[in-house]
Tab-separated table of C-alpha atoms in Angstrom:
chain	number	residue	atom	x	y	z
A	1	ASP	CA	0.000	0.000	0.000
A	2	GLY	CA	1.269	3.463	-0.873
A	3	GLY	CA	1.199	6.071	1.804
A	4	ILE	CA	2.890	7.972	4.560
A	5	THR	CA	3.906	6.318	7.786
A	6	GLN	CA	4.542	8.287	10.936
A	7	SER	CA	5.945	6.775	14.068
A	8	PRO	CA	5.461	6.560	16.918
A	9	LYS	CA	1.770	7.361	17.272
A	10	TYR	CA	2.264	8.597	20.836
A	11	LEU	CA	5.459	9.990	22.297
A	12	PHE	CA	6.259	11.255	25.748
A	13	ARG	CA	9.213	13.500	26.396
A	14	LYS	CA	10.774	14.827	29.536
A	15	GLU	CA	11.629	18.473	29.816
A	16	GLY	CA	15.018	19.219	28.277
A	17	GLN	CA	15.139	16.167	26.025
A	18	ASN	CA	15.353	16.063	22.262
A	19	VAL	CA	13.039	13.656	20.471
A	20	THR	CA	12.837	12.592	16.836
A	21	LEU	CA	9.615	11.875	14.979
A	22	SER	CA	9.797	9.560	12.006
A	23	CYS	CA	8.101	10.093	8.633
A	24	GLU	CA	8.458	7.714	5.682
A	25	GLN	CA	6.636	7.788	2.345
A	26	ASN	CA	6.536	5.345	-0.553
A	27	LEU	CA	4.571	7.567	-2.923
A	28	ASN	CA	7.704	8.711	-4.773
A	29	HIS	CA	6.826	12.306	-3.902
A	30	ASP	CA	9.531	14.941	-4.101
A	31	ALA	CA	8.067	17.306	-1.520
A	32	MET	CA	7.618	16.571	2.176
A	33	TYR	CA	6.269	18.735	4.968
A	34	TRP	CA	5.932	18.879	8.730
A	35	TYR	CA	2.943	20.583	10.339
A	36	ARG	CA	2.044	21.201	13.923
A	37	GLN	CA	-1.609	21.108	14.973
A	38	ASP	CA	-2.913	22.704	18.147
A	39	PRO	CA	-6.602	22.990	19.099
A	40	GLY	CA	-8.184	25.931	17.298
A	41	GLN	CA	-4.946	26.795	15.479
A	42	GLY	CA	-5.240	24.829	12.277
A	43	LEU	CA	-2.100	23.408	10.708
A	44	ARG	CA	1.062	25.449	10.959
A	45	LEU	CA	4.046	24.683	8.753
A	46	ILE	CA	7.289	23.833	10.557
A	47	TYR	CA	9.651	22.771	7.759
A	48	TYR	CA	9.388	21.568	4.199
A	49	SER	CA	11.664	19.948	1.675
A	50	GLN	CA	11.411	19.868	-2.087
A	51	ILE	CA	14.487	17.759	-2.782
A	52	VAL	CA	16.970	15.515	-1.027
A	53	ASN	CA	19.537	17.346	1.095
A	54	ASP	CA	17.589	20.585	0.951
A	55	PHE	CA	14.867	22.002	3.203
A	56	GLN	CA	13.329	25.335	4.140
A	57	LYS	CA	11.912	26.806	7.319
A	58	GLY	CA	8.191	27.200	7.567
A	59	ASP	CA	6.278	29.611	9.772
A	60	ILE	CA	7.211	28.116	13.158
A	61	ALA	CA	10.653	26.495	12.705
A	62	GLU	CA	12.212	27.683	15.957
A	63	GLY	CA	13.088	24.778	18.244
A	64	TYR	CA	12.830	22.183	15.478
A	65	SER	CA	15.294	20.607	13.060
A	66	VAL	CA	14.940	18.268	10.090
A	67	SER	CA	17.034	16.281	7.646
A	68	ARG	CA	16.341	14.904	4.186
A	69	GLU	CA	19.026	12.356	3.422
A	70	LYS	CA	16.681	10.123	1.427
A	71	LYS	CA	13.720	10.954	-0.765
A	72	GLU	CA	11.497	8.647	1.278
A	73	SER	CA	12.360	9.962	4.725
A	74	PHE	CA	11.943	13.320	6.472
A	75	PRO	CA	12.494	13.017	10.248
A	76	LEU	CA	11.676	15.898	12.586
A	77	THR	CA	13.630	16.552	15.771
A	78	VAL	CA	11.923	18.512	18.511
A	79	THR	CA	14.736	20.060	20.492
A	80	SER	CA	14.841	21.255	24.070
A	81	ALA	CA	14.736	24.804	22.683
A	82	GLN	CA	11.084	24.332	21.681
A	83	LYS	CA	9.261	25.961	24.594
A	84	ASN	CA	5.871	24.384	24.120
A	85	PRO	CA	6.295	21.109	22.236
A	86	THR	CA	3.115	19.337	23.326
A	87	ALA	CA	1.065	19.058	20.124
A	88	PHE	CA	-0.112	16.790	17.325
A	89	TYR	CA	2.515	16.579	14.571
A	90	LEU	CA	1.583	15.779	10.999
A	91	CYS	CA	3.858	14.820	8.150
A	92	ALA	CA	2.730	15.219	4.545
A	93	SER	CA	4.066	14.719	1.055
A	94	SER	CA	3.066	15.925	-2.377
A	95	ARG	CA	4.064	15.927	-6.008
A	96	MET	CA	5.661	19.052	-7.401
A	97	ASP	CA	2.997	19.787	-10.050
A	98	SER	CA	2.238	23.446	-10.288
A	99	GLY	CA	-1.240	24.431	-9.145
A	100	ASN	CA	-2.151	20.979	-7.925
A	101	THR	CA	-0.586	20.582	-4.528
A	102	GLU	CA	-2.535	17.635	-3.188
A	103	ALA	CA	-0.890	16.847	0.109
A	104	PHE	CA	-1.138	13.340	1.533
A	105	PHE	CA	-0.924	13.204	5.300
A	106	GLY	CA	0.280	10.604	7.727
A	107	GLN	CA	-1.730	9.599	10.791
A	108	GLY	CA	0.179	11.908	13.069
A	109	THR	CA	2.304	11.696	16.212
A	110	ARG	CA	0.963	13.070	19.461
A	111	LEU	CA	3.839	14.421	21.526
A	112	THR	CA	3.380	15.122	25.207
A	113	VAL	CA	5.944	16.687	27.497
A	114	VAL	CA	5.841	15.207	30.988
B	1	GLN	CA	-0.899	38.333	3.262
B	2	GLN	CA	-0.729	34.581	3.347
B	3	GLN	CA	-3.618	33.944	5.686
B	4	VAL	CA	-6.759	32.024	4.987
B	5	LYS	CA	-9.611	32.979	7.290
B	6	GLN	CA	-12.154	30.261	7.993
B	7	SER	CA	-15.559	30.452	9.665
B	8	PRO	CA	-17.386	29.316	11.655
B	9	GLN	CA	-15.109	27.682	14.207
B	10	SER	CA	-17.801	25.130	15.001
B	11	LEU	CA	-21.059	24.119	13.371
B	12	ILE	CA	-23.937	21.915	14.481
B	13	VAL	CA	-26.363	20.653	11.860
B	14	GLN	CA	-29.246	18.228	11.928
B	15	LYS	CA	-29.116	15.101	9.801
B	16	GLY	CA	-30.293	15.901	6.284
B	17	GLY	CA	-29.451	19.583	6.587
B	18	ILE	CA	-26.940	21.672	4.667
B	19	SER	CA	-23.561	22.468	6.209
B	20	ILE	CA	-21.807	25.583	4.957
B	21	ILE	CA	-18.228	26.559	5.796
B	22	ASN	CA	-16.680	29.760	4.504
B	23	CYS	CA	-13.129	30.845	3.777
B	24	ALA	CA	-11.577	34.105	2.647
B	25	TYR	CA	-8.121	35.074	1.454
B	26	GLU	CA	-6.216	38.200	0.472
B	27	ASN	CA	-3.357	37.057	-1.719
B	28	THR	CA	-4.402	36.784	-5.371
B	29	ALA	CA	-1.335	34.623	-6.056
B	30	PHE	CA	-3.074	31.619	-4.519
B	31	ASP	CA	-3.789	29.222	-7.385
B	32	TYR	CA	-5.383	26.124	-5.888
B	33	PHE	CA	-7.951	25.742	-3.129
B	34	PRO	CA	-8.380	22.319	-1.490
B	35	TRP	CA	-10.604	21.270	1.379
B	36	TYR	CA	-9.461	18.647	3.853
B	37	GLN	CA	-11.493	16.467	6.203
B	38	GLN	CA	-10.013	15.254	9.465
B	39	PHE	CA	-11.425	12.712	11.912
B	40	PRO	CA	-10.214	12.688	15.533
B	41	GLY	CA	-6.729	11.226	15.936
B	42	LYS	CA	-6.214	10.940	12.181
B	43	GLY	CA	-4.394	12.940	9.546
B	44	PRO	CA	-6.377	15.202	7.205
B	45	ALA	CA	-7.490	13.774	3.872
B	46	LEU	CA	-8.249	15.680	0.694
B	47	LEU	CA	-11.997	16.036	0.207
B	48	ILE	CA	-12.411	18.271	-2.831
B	49	ALA	CA	-10.430	21.041	-4.522
B	50	ILE	CA	-10.955	23.854	-6.997
B	51	ARG	CA	-8.884	26.164	-9.172
B	52	PRO	CA	-9.660	29.899	-9.439
B	53	ASP	CA	-10.811	29.702	-13.061
B	54	VAL	CA	-13.869	27.658	-11.987
B	55	SER	CA	-16.798	29.053	-9.973
B	56	GLU	CA	-18.192	25.774	-8.697
B	57	LYS	CA	-17.180	22.157	-8.348
B	58	LYS	CA	-19.408	19.346	-7.157
B	59	GLU	CA	-18.494	15.849	-6.037
B	60	GLY	CA	-21.403	13.880	-4.662
B	61	ARG	CA	-22.847	15.743	-1.687
B	62	PHE	CA	-19.883	18.127	-1.498
B	63	THR	CA	-19.729	21.379	-3.458
B	64	ILE	CA	-17.151	24.154	-3.513
B	65	SER	CA	-18.381	27.595	-4.517
B	66	PHE	CA	-15.643	30.024	-5.532
B	67	ASN	CA	-15.999	33.806	-5.840
B	68	LYS	CA	-12.785	35.147	-7.316
B	69	SER	CA	-13.739	38.828	-7.165
B	70	ALA	CA	-14.684	38.581	-3.488
B	71	LYS	CA	-11.720	36.313	-2.729
B	72	GLN	CA	-13.975	33.878	-0.957
B	73	PHE	CA	-14.771	30.212	-1.280
B	74	SER	CA	-17.073	27.911	0.601
B	75	LEU	CA	-17.826	24.251	1.153
B	76	HIS	CA	-21.420	23.057	1.066
B	77	ILE	CA	-22.337	19.615	2.363
B	78	MET	CA	-25.791	18.622	1.214
B	79	ASP	CA	-27.913	16.072	3.087
B	80	SER	CA	-25.422	16.105	5.970
B	81	GLN	CA	-24.946	12.778	7.736
B	82	PRO	CA	-23.608	11.892	11.212
B	83	GLY	CA	-20.631	10.290	9.458
B	84	ASP	CA	-19.694	13.742	8.133
B	85	SER	CA	-18.933	14.850	11.685
B	86	ALA	CA	-15.289	15.876	11.503
B	87	THR	CA	-13.055	18.927	11.350
B	88	TYR	CA	-12.833	20.595	7.960
B	89	PHE	CA	-9.932	22.734	6.808
B	90	CYS	CA	-9.822	24.989	3.812
B	91	ALA	CA	-6.441	25.686	2.294
B	92	ALA	CA	-4.820	27.712	-0.437
B	93	SER	CA	-1.716	26.929	-2.426
B	94	ILE	CA	0.910	29.413	-3.520
B	95	GLN	CA	4.144	29.192	-5.477
B	96	GLN	CA	6.983	30.429	-3.317
B	97	GLY	CA	10.673	30.199	-4.076
B	98	GLY	CA	10.094	27.599	-6.761
B	99	SER	CA	7.953	25.409	-4.562
B	100	GLU	CA	4.266	25.038	-3.766
B	101	LYS	CA	3.205	25.879	-0.251
B	102	LEU	CA	-0.168	25.181	1.385
B	103	VAL	CA	-1.689	27.667	3.817
B	104	PHE	CA	-4.492	26.319	6.008
B	105	GLY	CA	-7.463	27.895	7.691
B	106	LYS	CA	-7.951	27.215	11.392
B	107	GLY	CA	-10.605	24.593	10.854
B	108	THR	CA	-14.315	24.086	11.464
B	109	LYS	CA	-15.570	21.357	13.736
B	110	LEU	CA	-18.773	19.994	12.227
B	111	THR	CA	-21.213	17.978	14.290
B	112	VAL	CA	-24.172	16.383	12.535
B	113	ASN	CA	-26.847	15.282	14.956
B	114	PRO	CA	-28.909	12.190	14.122
């Protein structure tokens, strides 16, 4: 089955720790994205990548880091610098066609700081 | 001006009724307008989308109405069913730095009562 796999589904982090969220896709999409979802806030873009070994900051990149070493993988690290990391994190991918950015989303990772 | 304003924040409709969700934007560079449906604990999934050269698009019980001059678009769900209860996000796509970027509204939580 083609799709996007995020893991883990639930993640608990202690204050001051870095954690890495996994995102893998087998859709052969060039573009991948990370969004953060908070109640009543919609989806806010953290980072995105159009090509391997290249990525750009989104609207709320502070306290996060990413890598894109393979086309299929786009892991997100939530660092200790992120002041309020508890949220639902969504990974997405899309083709690069102009004017037709259908994004396919994973099932999300719920991160809780304890 | 890369915001997409969505209303209402929540909506309660009786089974068989019409659900209407509205979105507005400022940036005329947006060139693709998708709607996403999200069930609790899941990632959003594309529901229906429209381009600005079309005023209306219908897929089953779901219709997008697009008013280019007013910079507004809306989702109509006809004969609403309890299974339609979900959060709906409008979005707009823009070319930026050689890549497509999706901007999301803050979402509308729809509840369809039986």
